[in-house]
Coordinates of C-alpha atoms and ligand atoms in Angstrom, one line a residue:
X1 CA 85.0 142.3 73.5
X2 CA 84.1 138.8 72.5
X3 CA 80.7 140.0 71.3
X4 CA 81.5 139.8 67.6
X5 CA 83.1 136.6 66.4
X6 CA 86.8 137.0 65.4
X7 CA 86.1 135.4 62.1
X8 CA 83.6 138.2 61.3
X9 CA 86.2 140.8 62.1
X10 CA 88.6 138.9 59.9
X11 CA 86.2 139.0 57.0
X12 CA 85.6 142.7 57.5
X13 CA 89.3 143.5 57.6
X14 CA 89.9 141.3 54.6
X15 CA 87.3 143.3 52.7
X16 CA 88.8 146.6 53.7
X17 CA 91.7 148.4 52.2
X18 CA 93.2 150.8 54.7
X19 CA 94.5 153.1 51.9
X20 CA 91.0 153.3 50.5
X21 CA 89.5 154.0 54.0
X22 CA 91.9 156.8 55.0
X23 CA 91.9 158.1 51.4
X24 CA 88.2 158.8 51.9
X25 CA 89.1 161.2 54.6
X26 CA 92.2 162.9 53.3
X27 CA 94.0 163.4 50.0
X28 CA 97.0 160.9 50.2
X29 CA 100.4 161.5 48.8
X30 CA 102.4 158.6 47.4
X31 CA 105.7 157.9 49.0
X32 CA 107.5 154.9 47.5
X33 CA 105.2 151.9 48.0
X34 CA 103.5 153.7 50.9
X35 CA 101.3 156.8 51.3
X36 CA 101.8 159.8 53.5
X37 CA 99.6 162.5 55.1
X38 CA 99.9 165.1 57.8
X39 CA 99.0 163.2 60.9
X40 CA 95.3 163.6 61.9
X41 CA 96.2 162.9 65.5
X42 CA 98.8 165.6 66.2
X43 CA 99.7 169.0 64.7
X44 CA 102.5 168.9 62.1
X45 CA 103.7 170.6 59.0
X46 CA 105.5 167.8 57.2
X47 CA 103.7 164.5 56.9
X48 CA 105.0 161.8 59.1
X49 CA 101.9 159.6 59.1
X50 CA 102.6 156.6 57.0
X51 CA 100.1 154.2 55.5
X52 CA 101.3 150.9 54.2
X53 CA 99.1 149.0 51.7
X54 CA 101.3 145.8 52.1
X55 CA 101.0 145.7 55.9
X56 CA 97.5 147.3 56.0
X57 CA 98.7 149.5 58.8
X58 CA 99.3 153.1 59.6
X59 CA 102.1 154.5 61.7
X60 CA 102.9 158.1 62.7
X61 CA 106.5 158.7 63.4
X62 CA 105.6 161.9 65.1
X63 CA 103.2 160.8 67.8
X64 CA 103.5 157.0 67.6
X65 CA 99.9 156.4 66.6
X66 CA 99.6 153.1 64.8
X67 CA 97.3 150.3 64.0
X68 CA 94.9 148.8 61.5
X69 CA 91.9 150.2 59.6
X70 CA 89.8 149.5 62.8
X71 CA 92.2 151.4 65.0
X72 CA 92.0 154.3 62.7
X73 CA 88.2 154.4 62.8
X74 CA 88.2 154.1 66.5
X75 CA 90.7 156.9 67.0
X76 CA 89.7 159.2 64.3
X77 CA 85.9 159.0 64.7
X78 CA 86.2 158.4 68.4
X79 CA 84.1 155.3 68.1
X80 CA 84.0 152.4 70.6
X81 CA 85.4 149.1 69.2
X82 CA 82.0 147.6 68.4
X83 CA 80.8 150.7 66.5
X84 CA 84.0 150.8 64.5
X85 CA 83.5 147.2 63.5
X86 CA 79.9 147.9 62.5
X87 CA 80.9 150.9 60.5
X88 CA 83.5 148.9 58.5
X89 CA 81.1 146.1 58.1
X90 CA 78.5 148.4 56.6
X91 CA 81.1 149.8 54.3
X92 CA 82.1 146.3 53.2
X93 CA 78.5 145.0 53.1
X94 CA 79.2 142.2 55.6
X95 CA 76.4 141.3 58.1
X96 CA 77.3 141.1 61.7
X97 CA 75.9 138.3 64.0
X98 CA 76.7 138.9 67.6
X99 CA 77.6 136.0 69.9
X100 CA 76.7 137.3 73.3
X101 CA 76.1 140.6 75.1
X102 CA 78.4 142.6 77.3
X103 CA 76.0 144.7 79.3
X104 CA 78.3 147.6 80.2
X105 CA 79.6 148.4 76.7
X106 CA 76.2 147.6 75.3
X107 CA 74.6 150.2 77.5
X108 CA 77.1 152.9 76.5
X109 CA 76.8 152.2 72.9
X110 CA 73.0 152.1 73.1
X111 CA 73.0 155.4 74.9
X112 CA 75.1 157.2 72.3
X113 CA 73.2 155.7 69.4
X114 CA 69.9 156.6 71.1
X115 CA 71.1 160.2 71.4
X116 CA 72.0 160.3 67.7
X117 CA 68.7 158.7 66.8
X118 CA 66.8 161.3 68.8
X119 CA 68.7 164.1 67.2
X120 CA 68.1 162.6 63.7
X121 CA 64.4 162.2 64.5
X122 CA 64.1 165.7 65.8
X123 CA 65.8 167.1 62.7
X124 CA 63.3 165.3 60.5
X125 CA 60.4 166.3 62.7
X126 CA 61.4 170.0 62.7
X127 CA 61.8 169.8 58.9
X128 CA 58.3 168.3 58.5
X129 CA 56.9 171.0 60.7
X130 CA 58.5 173.7 58.5
X131 CA 57.0 172.2 55.4
X132 CA 53.5 171.3 56.6
X133 CA 52.5 173.0 59.9
X134 CA 50.1 175.9 59.2
X135 CA 51.6 177.8 62.1
X136 CA 55.0 177.8 60.4
X137 CA 53.9 180.2 57.7
X138 CA 56.1 183.0 59.1
X139 CA 59.1 180.6 59.1
X140 CA 58.5 179.7 55.5
X141 CA 58.0 183.3 54.7
X142 CA 61.3 184.2 56.3
X143 CA 63.2 181.5 54.4
X144 CA 61.6 182.7 51.1
X145 CA 62.6 186.3 51.9
X146 CA 66.2 185.1 52.3
X147 CA 65.9 183.4 49.0
X148 CA 66.0 179.8 50.2
X149 CA 64.3 177.4 48.0
X150 CA 62.4 174.3 49.1
X151 CA 65.3 172.2 47.7
X152 CA 67.8 174.1 49.9
X153 CA 65.7 173.6 52.9
X154 CA 65.5 169.8 52.1
X155 CA 69.2 169.4 51.5
X156 CA 70.2 171.1 54.7
X157 CA 67.2 169.7 56.6
X158 CA 66.2 173.1 57.8
X159 CA 63.3 173.0 60.2
X160 CA 60.9 174.8 62.4
X161 CA 60.6 174.1 66.1
X162 CA 56.9 174.4 66.8
X163 CA 55.7 177.1 69.2
X164 CA 53.7 174.5 71.0
X165 CA 56.5 172.4 72.8
X166 CA 54.0 169.6 73.4
X167 CA 54.2 168.7 69.8
X168 CA 57.9 168.0 70.2
X169 CA 57.4 166.1 73.4
X170 CA 54.7 164.0 71.9
X171 CA 56.9 163.1 68.9
X172 CA 59.7 162.1 71.2
X173 CA 57.4 160.0 73.4
X174 CA 55.8 158.3 70.4
X175 CA 59.4 157.5 69.2
X176 CA 60.0 155.7 72.4
X177 CA 62.3 158.4 74.0
X178 CA 62.0 159.4 77.6
X179 CA 62.5 162.7 79.4
X180 CA 66.0 161.7 80.5
X181 CA 67.1 161.1 76.9
X182 CA 65.7 164.5 75.9
X183 CA 67.8 166.0 78.6
X184 CA 70.9 164.0 77.6
X185 CA 70.5 165.0 74.0
X186 CA 70.7 168.7 75.1
X187 CA 67.2 169.3 73.7
X188 CA 65.5 170.3 77.0
X189 CA 66.0 171.0 80.6
X190 CA 64.4 170.4 84.0
X191 CA 62.0 173.1 85.2
X192 CA 63.7 173.0 88.6
X193 CA 67.3 172.1 88.7
X194 CA 68.0 168.6 90.2
X195 CA 64.3 167.9 90.5
X196 CA 63.2 165.3 87.9
X197 CA 59.6 165.6 89.0
X198 CA 59.4 169.3 88.1
X199 CA 58.9 168.4 84.4
X200 CA 60.7 169.4 81.2
X201 CA 61.1 172.5 79.3
X202 CA 61.9 172.2 75.6
X203 CA 65.0 174.0 74.3
X204 CA 63.8 175.0 70.9
X205 CA 60.3 176.5 70.1
X206 CA 59.2 178.9 67.4
X207 CA 62.7 179.0 65.9
X208 CA 64.3 178.1 62.6
X209 CA 66.4 175.0 63.2
X210 CA 69.7 174.1 61.5
X211 CA 70.9 170.6 62.2
X212 CA 74.6 170.3 63.1
X213 CA 76.2 167.2 61.7
X214 CA 79.5 165.7 62.7
X215 CA 81.9 164.9 59.9
X216 CA 80.3 161.6 59.3
X217 CA 76.8 163.0 58.7
X218 CA 75.1 162.2 62.0
X219 CA 72.9 165.0 63.4
X220 CA 74.4 165.7 66.8
X221 CA 72.7 168.9 67.7
X222 CA 71.0 172.1 66.5
X223 CA 71.6 175.7 66.0
X224 CA 68.3 177.7 66.1
X225 CA 67.5 181.2 65.0
X226 CA 64.7 183.4 66.3
X227 CA 62.0 184.5 63.9
X228 CA 60.2 187.3 65.6
X229 CA 61.5 190.8 66.3
X230 CA 60.1 190.8 69.9
X231 CA 61.7 187.4 70.8
X232 CA 63.9 188.1 73.8
X233 CA 66.1 185.1 73.3
X234 CA 69.5 185.3 71.6
X235 CA 69.4 185.5 67.8
X236 CA 71.1 182.1 67.6
X237 CA 71.1 179.4 70.3
X238 CA 72.7 176.0 70.2
X239 CA 72.0 172.6 71.7
X240 CA 73.4 172.3 75.2
X241 CA 76.8 170.6 75.4
X242 CA 76.4 166.8 75.4
X243 CA 78.6 163.8 74.8
X244 CA 77.8 164.3 71.1
X245 CA 77.6 168.0 70.9
X246 CA 80.9 169.8 71.7
X247 CA 81.1 173.2 70.0
X248 CA 84.9 173.3 70.1
X249 CA 85.0 170.1 68.1
X250 CA 82.3 170.8 65.5
X251 CA 82.3 173.0 62.5
X252 CA 79.1 173.7 60.6
X253 CA 79.0 172.2 57.1
X254 CA 82.4 170.5 57.5
X255 CA 80.8 167.2 56.4
X256 CA 79.6 168.7 53.2
X257 CA 82.7 170.9 52.6
X258 CA 85.6 168.6 53.3
X259 CA 86.1 167.2 49.8
X260 CA 85.8 170.7 48.2
X261 CA 88.3 172.0 50.8
X262 CA 90.8 169.4 49.5
X263 CA 90.0 170.1 45.9
X264 CA 90.1 173.9 46.1
X265 CA 93.1 173.8 48.4
X266 CA 91.6 176.2 50.8
X267 CA 88.7 176.6 53.3
X268 CA 86.4 179.5 53.3
X269 CA 85.3 180.4 56.8
X270 CA 82.3 182.6 57.4
X271 CA 80.5 183.6 60.6
X272 CA 77.1 182.0 60.5
X273 CA 75.1 179.0 59.3
X274 CA 72.9 181.0 56.9
X275 CA 75.9 182.5 55.3
X276 CA 77.5 179.1 54.9
X277 CA 74.4 177.6 53.3
X278 CA 74.1 180.5 50.9
X279 CA 77.7 180.2 49.9
X280 CA 77.4 176.4 49.4
X281 CA 74.3 176.9 47.2
X282 CA 76.2 179.6 45.2
X283 CA 78.9 177.1 44.4
X284 CA 81.4 177.8 47.2
X285 CA 81.3 174.3 48.6
X286 CA 84.4 174.7 50.6
X287 CA 82.6 177.0 53.1
X288 CA 82.4 176.2 56.8
X289 CA 81.4 178.1 59.9
X290 CA 82.1 177.8 63.6
X291 CA 79.1 177.5 65.9
X292 CA 79.0 180.8 67.7
X293 CA 82.0 183.0 68.2
X294 CA 84.6 180.7 69.7
X295 CA 87.1 179.4 67.2
X296 CA 89.4 176.9 69.0
X297 CA 92.7 175.2 68.5
X298 CA 90.9 172.0 67.8
X299 CA 88.9 173.7 65.0
X300 CA 92.2 174.9 63.4
X301 CA 93.6 171.4 63.6
X302 CA 90.4 169.9 62.1
X303 CA 90.7 172.2 59.1
X304 CA 94.4 171.4 58.7
X305 CA 93.4 167.8 58.1
X306 CA 91.7 168.7 54.9
X307 CA 93.5 171.7 53.5
X308 CA 96.4 174.0 54.0
X309 CA 95.1 177.5 53.4
X310 CA 92.2 179.6 54.7
X311 CA 90.2 182.6 53.6
X312 CA 88.1 184.4 56.3
X313 CA 84.9 186.1 55.3
X314 CA 83.8 187.9 58.4
X315 CA 81.7 191.0 58.9
X316 CA 83.6 194.3 58.4
X317 CA 82.3 195.8 61.7
X318 CA 84.4 195.9 64.8
X319 CA 82.8 192.8 66.2
X320 CA 83.6 191.0 62.9
X321 CA 87.2 192.1 62.9
X322 CA 87.7 191.0 66.5
X323 CA 86.3 187.6 65.7
X324 CA 88.5 187.4 62.6
X325 CA 91.5 188.3 64.8
X326 CA 90.8 185.4 67.2
X327 CA 90.3 183.0 64.4
X328 CA 93.5 184.1 62.6
X329 CA 95.5 183.6 65.8
X330 CA 94.4 179.9 66.1
X331 CA 95.0 179.2 62.4
X332 CA 98.4 180.8 62.1
X333 CA 99.5 179.0 65.3
X334 CA 98.9 175.8 63.3
X335 CA 100.9 177.1 60.4
X336 CA 98.0 177.8 58.1
X337 CA 98.3 180.9 55.9
X338 CA 95.2 183.1 56.2
X339 CA 93.7 185.7 53.8
X340 CA 90.9 188.0 54.7
X341 CA 88.2 189.2 52.3
X342 CA 86.3 192.4 52.8
X343 CA 82.7 192.8 51.8
X344 CA 81.3 196.3 51.5
X345 CA 80.1 198.0 54.7
X346 CA 76.9 196.5 56.1
X347 CA 76.9 193.4 53.9
X348 CA 77.3 189.8 54.8
X349 CA 77.9 187.0 52.4
X350 CA 74.2 186.2 52.2
X351 CA 73.1 189.8 51.3
X352 CA 76.1 190.4 49.1
X353 CA 75.6 187.3 46.9
X354 CA 71.9 188.0 46.5
X355 CA 72.6 191.6 45.4
X356 CA 75.7 191.1 43.3
X357 CA 75.7 187.4 42.3
X358 CA 78.2 184.6 42.9
X359 CA 80.6 185.8 40.2
X360 CA 81.2 189.2 41.9
X361 CA 81.7 187.3 45.2
X362 CA 84.3 185.1 43.5
X363 CA 86.1 188.2 42.3
X364 CA 86.3 189.5 45.8
X365 CA 87.4 186.1 47.1
X366 CA 90.1 185.9 44.5
X367 CA 91.4 189.3 45.4
X368 CA 91.4 188.6 49.2
X369 CA 94.6 189.9 50.7
X370 CA 97.0 188.4 53.1
X371 CA 95.6 188.8 56.6
X372 CA 97.6 191.7 57.9
X373 CA 97.4 193.7 54.7
X374 CA 93.7 193.4 54.7
X375 CA 93.5 194.1 58.4
X376 CA 95.6 197.3 58.0
X377 CA 93.6 198.5 55.0
X378 CA 90.6 198.4 57.3
X379 CA 92.2 199.8 60.5
X380 CA 94.1 202.6 58.8
X381 CA 90.8 204.1 57.7
X382 CA 89.9 204.9 61.3
X383 CA 93.3 205.3 63.0
X384 CA 95.4 208.4 62.9
X385 CA 99.0 207.3 62.5
X386 CA 100.4 210.6 63.5
X387 CA 98.9 210.2 67.0
X388 CA 101.6 208.4 69.1
X389 CA 99.0 207.0 71.4
X390 CA 96.9 205.5 68.5
X391 CA 100.0 204.2 66.8
X392 CA 101.3 202.5 70.0
X393 CA 97.9 200.9 70.5
X394 CA 97.8 199.6 66.9
X395 CA 101.4 198.3 67.2
X396 CA 100.6 196.4 70.3
X397 CA 97.5 195.0 68.8
X398 CA 99.3 193.8 65.7
X399 CA 102.2 192.4 67.8
X400 CA 99.7 190.1 69.6
X401 CA 98.6 188.6 66.4
X402 CA 102.1 188.4 64.9
X403 CA 103.7 186.7 67.9
X404 CA 101.5 183.6 67.6
X405 CA 102.6 182.8 64.0
X406 CA 104.0 179.4 63.9
X407 CA 106.6 179.9 61.2
X408 CA 109.7 181.8 62.2
X409 CA 110.6 183.1 58.7
X410 CA 107.0 184.1 58.0
X411 CA 106.8 185.9 61.3
X412 CA 109.9 187.9 60.7
X413 CA 108.9 188.8 57.1
X414 CA 105.5 189.9 58.4
X415 CA 107.1 192.0 61.1
X416 CA 109.3 193.8 58.5
X417 CA 106.3 194.4 56.1
X418 CA 104.2 195.8 58.9
X419 CA 107.0 198.0 60.1
X420 CA 107.4 199.5 56.7
X421 CA 103.7 200.1 56.2
X422 CA 103.3 201.8 59.6
X423 CA 106.6 203.7 59.1
X424 CA 108.1 202.2 62.3
X425 CA 111.5 200.9 63.0
X426 CA 111.8 197.2 62.3
X427 CA 113.6 196.7 65.6
X428 CA 110.8 198.5 67.5
X429 CA 108.3 196.2 66.0
X430 CA 110.4 193.1 66.7
X431 CA 110.7 194.2 70.3
X432 CA 106.9 194.6 70.5
X433 CA 106.4 191.1 69.1
X434 CA 108.9 189.6 71.6
X435 CA 107.1 191.4 74.4
X436 CA 103.8 190.1 73.3
X437 CA 105.1 186.6 73.0
X438 CA 106.4 186.8 76.6
X439 CA 103.0 188.0 77.8
X440 CA 101.3 185.2 76.0
X441 CA 103.4 182.6 77.7
X442 CA 102.9 184.2 81.1
X443 CA 99.1 184.3 80.8
X444 CA 98.3 181.1 79.0
X445 CA 100.7 178.3 79.9
X446 CA 100.3 175.8 77.0
X447 CA 97.8 173.2 78.0
X448 CA 99.0 169.7 78.0
X449 CA 98.3 167.8 74.9
X450 CA 95.5 165.5 75.9
X451 CA 96.5 163.0 73.3
X452 CA 99.9 162.6 74.8
X453 CA 98.5 162.3 78.3
X454 CA 96.2 159.4 77.2
X455 CA 99.0 157.6 75.4
X456 CA 99.2 153.9 76.2
X457 CA 102.6 152.5 77.2
X458 CA 103.6 149.2 75.6
X459 CA 103.7 146.1 77.8
X460 CA 107.2 145.2 78.9
X461 CA 108.0 142.0 77.0
X462 CA 111.3 140.1 77.0
X463 CA 113.0 140.4 73.7
X464 CA 113.3 136.6 73.2
X465 CA 109.6 136.4 73.9
X466 CA 108.7 139.1 71.4
X467 CA 110.7 137.3 68.8
X468 CA 108.8 134.1 69.5
X469 CA 105.6 136.0 69.2
X470 CA 106.7 137.3 65.9
X471 CA 107.5 133.8 64.7
X472 CA 104.3 132.3 66.0
X473 CA 102.2 135.0 64.4
X474 CA 103.9 134.6 61.0
X475 CA 104.7 130.9 60.6
X476 CA 102.4 128.1 61.3
X477 CA 105.3 125.6 61.5
X478 CA 107.1 127.8 64.1
X479 CA 103.9 128.2 66.1
X480 CA 103.4 124.5 66.1
X481 CA 107.0 123.9 67.2
X482 CA 106.7 126.4 70.1
X483 CA 103.5 124.8 71.2
X484 CA 105.3 121.4 71.4
X485 CA 108.0 123.0 73.6
X486 CA 105.6 124.6 76.0
X487 CA 105.8 121.9 78.6
X488 CA 109.6 122.2 78.9
X489 CA 109.3 125.9 78.9
X490 CA 106.7 126.3 81.6
X491 CA 109.1 127.0 84.5
X492 CA 111.0 129.5 82.5
X493 CA 108.0 131.3 81.0
X494 CA 106.3 131.9 84.4
X495 CA 109.3 134.0 85.3
X496 CA 109.8 135.8 82.0
X497 CA 108.3 139.2 81.2
X498 CA 105.4 139.3 78.9
X499 CA 105.1 135.5 78.3
X500 CA 101.3 135.8 78.7
X501 CA 101.3 137.5 75.3
X502 CA 103.0 134.5 73.6
X503 CA 100.8 132.0 75.4
X504 CA 97.7 133.9 74.2
X505 CA 98.9 133.8 70.5
X506 CA 99.6 130.1 70.8
X507 CA 96.2 129.3 72.2
X508 CA 94.1 131.6 70.0
X509 CA 95.9 130.5 66.8
X510 CA 95.4 133.5 64.4
X511 CA 96.1 132.3 60.8
X512 CA 99.7 133.3 59.8
X513 CA 98.8 133.2 56.2
X514 CA 96.1 135.9 56.6
X515 CA 96.9 139.6 57.4
X516 CA 93.2 140.1 58.2
X517 CA 93.3 137.2 60.7
X518 CA 96.3 138.6 62.4
X519 CA 94.9 142.1 62.6
X520 CA 91.6 140.8 63.9
X521 CA 93.5 138.8 66.5
X522 CA 95.5 141.9 67.6
X523 CA 92.2 143.8 68.1
X524 CA 91.2 141.3 70.8
X525 CA 94.2 141.8 73.0
X526 CA 94.9 144.7 75.4
X527 CA 96.2 147.8 73.6
X528 CA 99.4 147.9 75.6
X529 CA 100.1 144.3 74.4
X530 CA 99.3 145.1 70.8
X531 CA 101.6 148.1 70.8
X532 CA 104.4 146.1 72.3
X533 CA 104.0 143.5 69.6
X534 CA 103.8 146.0 66.8
X535 CA 106.8 147.9 68.1
X536 CA 108.9 144.7 68.3
X537 CA 107.9 143.5 64.8
X538 CA 110.4 143.3 62.1
X539 CA 109.1 142.9 58.6
X540 CA 110.8 139.7 57.5
X541 CA 110.7 136.1 58.6
X542 CA 113.9 134.2 58.9
X543 CA 114.5 131.6 56.2
X544 CA 113.9 128.7 58.6
X545 CA 111.4 129.9 61.2
X546 CA 111.4 126.6 63.1
X547 CA 115.2 126.6 63.6
X548 CA 115.0 130.2 64.7
X549 CA 112.3 129.3 67.1
X550 CA 114.4 126.5 68.5
X551 CA 117.5 128.7 68.8
X552 CA 115.5 131.4 70.5
X553 CA 114.0 128.9 73.0
X554 CA 117.4 127.6 73.7
X555 CA 118.8 131.0 74.4
X556 CA 115.8 132.0 76.5
X557 CA 116.1 128.8 78.6
X558 CA 119.9 129.1 78.9
X559 CA 119.6 132.6 80.2
X560 CA 116.9 131.6 82.7
X561 CA 118.8 128.6 84.1
X562 CA 122.1 130.4 84.3
X563 CA 120.6 133.2 86.4
X564 CA 118.9 130.6 88.6
X565 CA 122.0 128.5 89.1
X566 CA 124.0 131.6 89.9
X567 CA 121.5 132.7 92.5
X568 CA 121.6 129.2 94.1
X569 CA 125.4 129.2 94.3
X570 CA 125.2 132.6 96.1
X571 CA 122.7 131.0 98.4
X572 CA 125.1 128.2 99.2
X573 CA 127.6 130.7 100.6
X574 CA 125.1 131.6 103.3
X575 CA 126.5 130.3 106.7
X576 CA 123.1 130.1 108.3
X577 CA 121.8 127.3 106.0
X578 CA 120.9 124.0 107.7
X579 CA 122.5 120.9 106.3
X580 CA 119.2 119.8 104.9
X581 CA 118.9 123.1 103.0
X582 CA 122.4 122.7 101.7
X583 CA 121.7 119.2 100.3
X584 CA 118.5 120.5 98.7
X585 CA 120.4 123.4 97.1
X586 CA 123.1 121.1 95.9
X587 CA 120.6 118.8 94.2
X588 CA 119.0 121.7 92.6
X589 CA 122.3 123.1 91.3
X590 CA 123.1 119.6 89.9
X591 CA 119.7 119.5 88.1
X592 CA 120.2 123.0 86.6
X593 CA 123.7 122.1 85.5
X594 CA 122.4 119.1 83.7
X595 CA 119.8 121.2 81.9
X596 CA 122.4 123.8 81.0
X597 CA 124.7 121.1 79.6
X598 CA 121.9 119.7 77.5
X599 CA 121.1 123.2 76.2
X600 CA 124.7 123.8 75.5
X601 CA 124.8 120.6 73.3
X602 CA 121.9 121.9 71.3
X603 CA 124.0 124.7 69.9
Ligands
LIG725 ZN1 101.0 161.8 64.7

């Protein structure tokens, strides 16, 4: 820290309304003079994340996350401090002039922003190639055959990775990027592992490229599709995992879909990027897609930030059903109700919409059934219920999905419904669910919540000192008074917990009249100190802050000198003291008693 002047941070915070900022991410619910949402930092069903316009702070009563607009940006978008400041500054239109450079954080920040820049550049480069390179005719032809217009390609920045990898390498080189950066961005690899001299291979060539954006519109990687029948590579491949590109934390089109997800009150999840684009272009702007088959707990939590219902539109074949099942389990474990829509055999959203139009698709979507009903409709077509073996298999399969449901009531209602539909005893089904739940616990011990593991503990600060901090931060007169008393307090403060926090406030002088100034100041001290201060804060100032400061100082000193005097008296009982030591101790006791007497008179 110390790179951006505190006054600049103050101005930025002054120009930022935390309600506005967080409201740009989630629909807010009013709650008295405050606002509430489901906490973005931990899974929950009833909102305990409170945003206060008056204090310009948020606080979660579930996981204790708290802070200013800046803390929110840092936590939610996983940004380093300086980047969060820049982002808020951009938003508020305030220029940043840096004071000095901190090489280490500068290096990290530069690295991450270089990787983003390279990805963004690559996306534009691939897009240009698609539009202009004569060798990309088959790629343009393919898009046309799928009914993609030029506007769609532009909007989604669809591209073509040239067959000749040297074109990509030349572009990167001319843009000032080196081989190491291409590696770090997940866009290439070494020909020989661990041998930087062996040269680079390029990840994407002769493929259609779909940029993957994070939820704030930065391109962080690519998903690429092969174009030729005889291409031996996978149909879709993604960027290698990088600090920016983590498949379990990214959902395709989430940046474009999040507002519609809130408005429509549900998310439509389909299997692939092409399907997602087609659905967006057909007016279903709440569509998202995972990158590849893995749908994770994090994905489910991300969706829960924006909406509280989900419809799955997966292929009707067995692979599609298996993928839908995995996705359902993650979503239901987060308490999200899930419906499943069926397209006719052999169709995917892309082909279906082209053939039948968006309106027919919407009819199917509207009639999507609750997950288990839809699943059974499908399964019962191929399963013979009168065969005990097949029935047991189906029962066990269903029990595995039912047992992860988060809501007890819903789980039991589902159990009863399924038992009726399958003509089974409800108790048999309950037993199967209980057994499946036991298995689940045995085989996958719940991973520790990484958020909790990383939680910062507040600094231990003496309660008198905390109160003085509170007075100093909120009253100029009290701060001035405490400053005047510092000389007398020195001895006492050196032995009192957390006094460094008070001394720092007194020397850095944040302006008690300005919320932004105080918040900017709090951003400059260690997180553990900030949390301790915020936890210890009360909302109101006493009527006479100077008298309160004076009383607190008196109590703090009295306690300190009493303890000291008592320790000395105990020491005087020690038979091994030399007479010199005894005289010394006596003098000291006298001095302390004098001080205590004086303090006593002050009350
Ligand atoms: Zn929380």
